[in-house]
Amino acid sequence: MPHFVKDIEEIQKRARQKIEDGAVTQTYGLDKDKVCEILNEALATEIVCVLRYKRHYFMASGIHAEGVAAEFLQHANEEQGHADQIGARIVQLGGAPNLSPEGMLTRSHAEYVEGDTLIDMIKEDLVAERIAIDSYREMINYLANDDPTTRRMLEEILAMEEEHADDLVSLLGELGK
Ligand SMILES: [Fe+2]
Ligand SMILES: [Fe+2]
């Protein structure tokens, strides 16, 4: 019976070349430096979101603060989880995660706005989530079928950013805003 993969000998031969590239084989359809650059922007975005949510967690005050602060902390932890996933994938692709504080905010798509009131904080977080949602969607479109592993990771992160946005809209609703 013929193999599903047509030229298995060619694949076997290619697999022995440049083995130091690890997971990145010769049929990787994209410029991996460009993919790492995009992922480093996503990494900066996640880190800025961690910092903003942490700030909001510590500064949340008022009678509704407790539940909202717990939500901020949960989001901060989830954004940190995204940052870790993205950092690990950058390394798998042969790149290096850029965690330098210098230029972090420039590389990030989302902004760092402190906000004066609980409502301001929630609204700023919602705006940041909406920015993340649009930028992840664009990255996913760019990756298309050329890097399904990175694409699937970003799809899962996108789904969680959508949940975050939804949580924040619910909080605004509960607070009557
Ligand atoms: Fe995130
Ligand atoms: Fe988020």
PDB file of C-alpha atoms and ligand atoms in Angstrom, residues 42 45-47 49-50 53 75-76 78-83 86 129 132 136 157-158 160-161 164, ligand 1:
ATOM      1  CA  ALA A  42       2.034  39.317  21.908  1.00  0.00           C
ATOM      2  CA  THR A  45       1.006  42.748  25.362  1.00  0.00           C
ATOM      3  CA  GLU A  46       0.424  39.966  27.895  1.00  0.00           C
ATOM      4  CA  ILE A  47       3.039  41.323  30.308  1.00  0.00           C
ATOM      5  CA  CYS A  49      -1.844  43.290  30.829  1.00  0.00           C
ATOM      6  CA  VAL A  50      -0.449  41.404  33.840  1.00  0.00           C
ATOM      7  CA  TYR A  53      -4.449  43.970  36.157  1.00  0.00           C
ATOM      8  CA  HIS A  75      -7.188  37.792  34.869  1.00  0.00           C
ATOM      9  CA  ALA A  76      -3.638  38.835  35.840  1.00  0.00           C
ATOM     10  CA  GLU A  78      -4.314  34.032  33.265  1.00  0.00           C
ATOM     11  CA  GLU A  79      -2.420  36.699  31.270  1.00  0.00           C
ATOM     12  CA  GLN A  80       0.786  35.481  32.957  1.00  0.00           C
ATOM     13  CA  GLY A  81      -0.086  31.966  31.803  1.00  0.00           C
ATOM     14  CA  HIS A  82      -0.472  33.265  28.230  1.00  0.00           C
ATOM     15  CA  ALA A  83       2.887  35.050  28.463  1.00  0.00           C
ATOM     16  CA  ILE A  86       4.080  32.398  24.183  1.00  0.00           C
ATOM     17  CA  GLU A 129      -9.021  42.975  26.004  1.00  0.00           C
ATOM     18  CA  ALA A 132      -5.902  41.897  22.300  1.00  0.00           C
ATOM     19  CA  TYR A 136      -4.791  37.892  18.077  1.00  0.00           C
ATOM     20  CA  ILE A 157      -5.582  32.491  24.090  1.00  0.00           C
ATOM     21  CA  LEU A 158      -8.041  34.462  21.930  1.00  0.00           C
ATOM     22  CA  MET A 160      -9.827  33.371  26.860  1.00  0.00           C
ATOM     23  CA  GLU A 161      -9.461  37.077  25.999  1.00  0.00           C
ATOM     24  CA  HIS A 164     -12.219  38.193  29.885  1.00  0.00           C
TER      25      HIS A 164
HETATM   26 FE    FE B   1      -3.922  37.085  27.668  1.00  0.00          FE
END
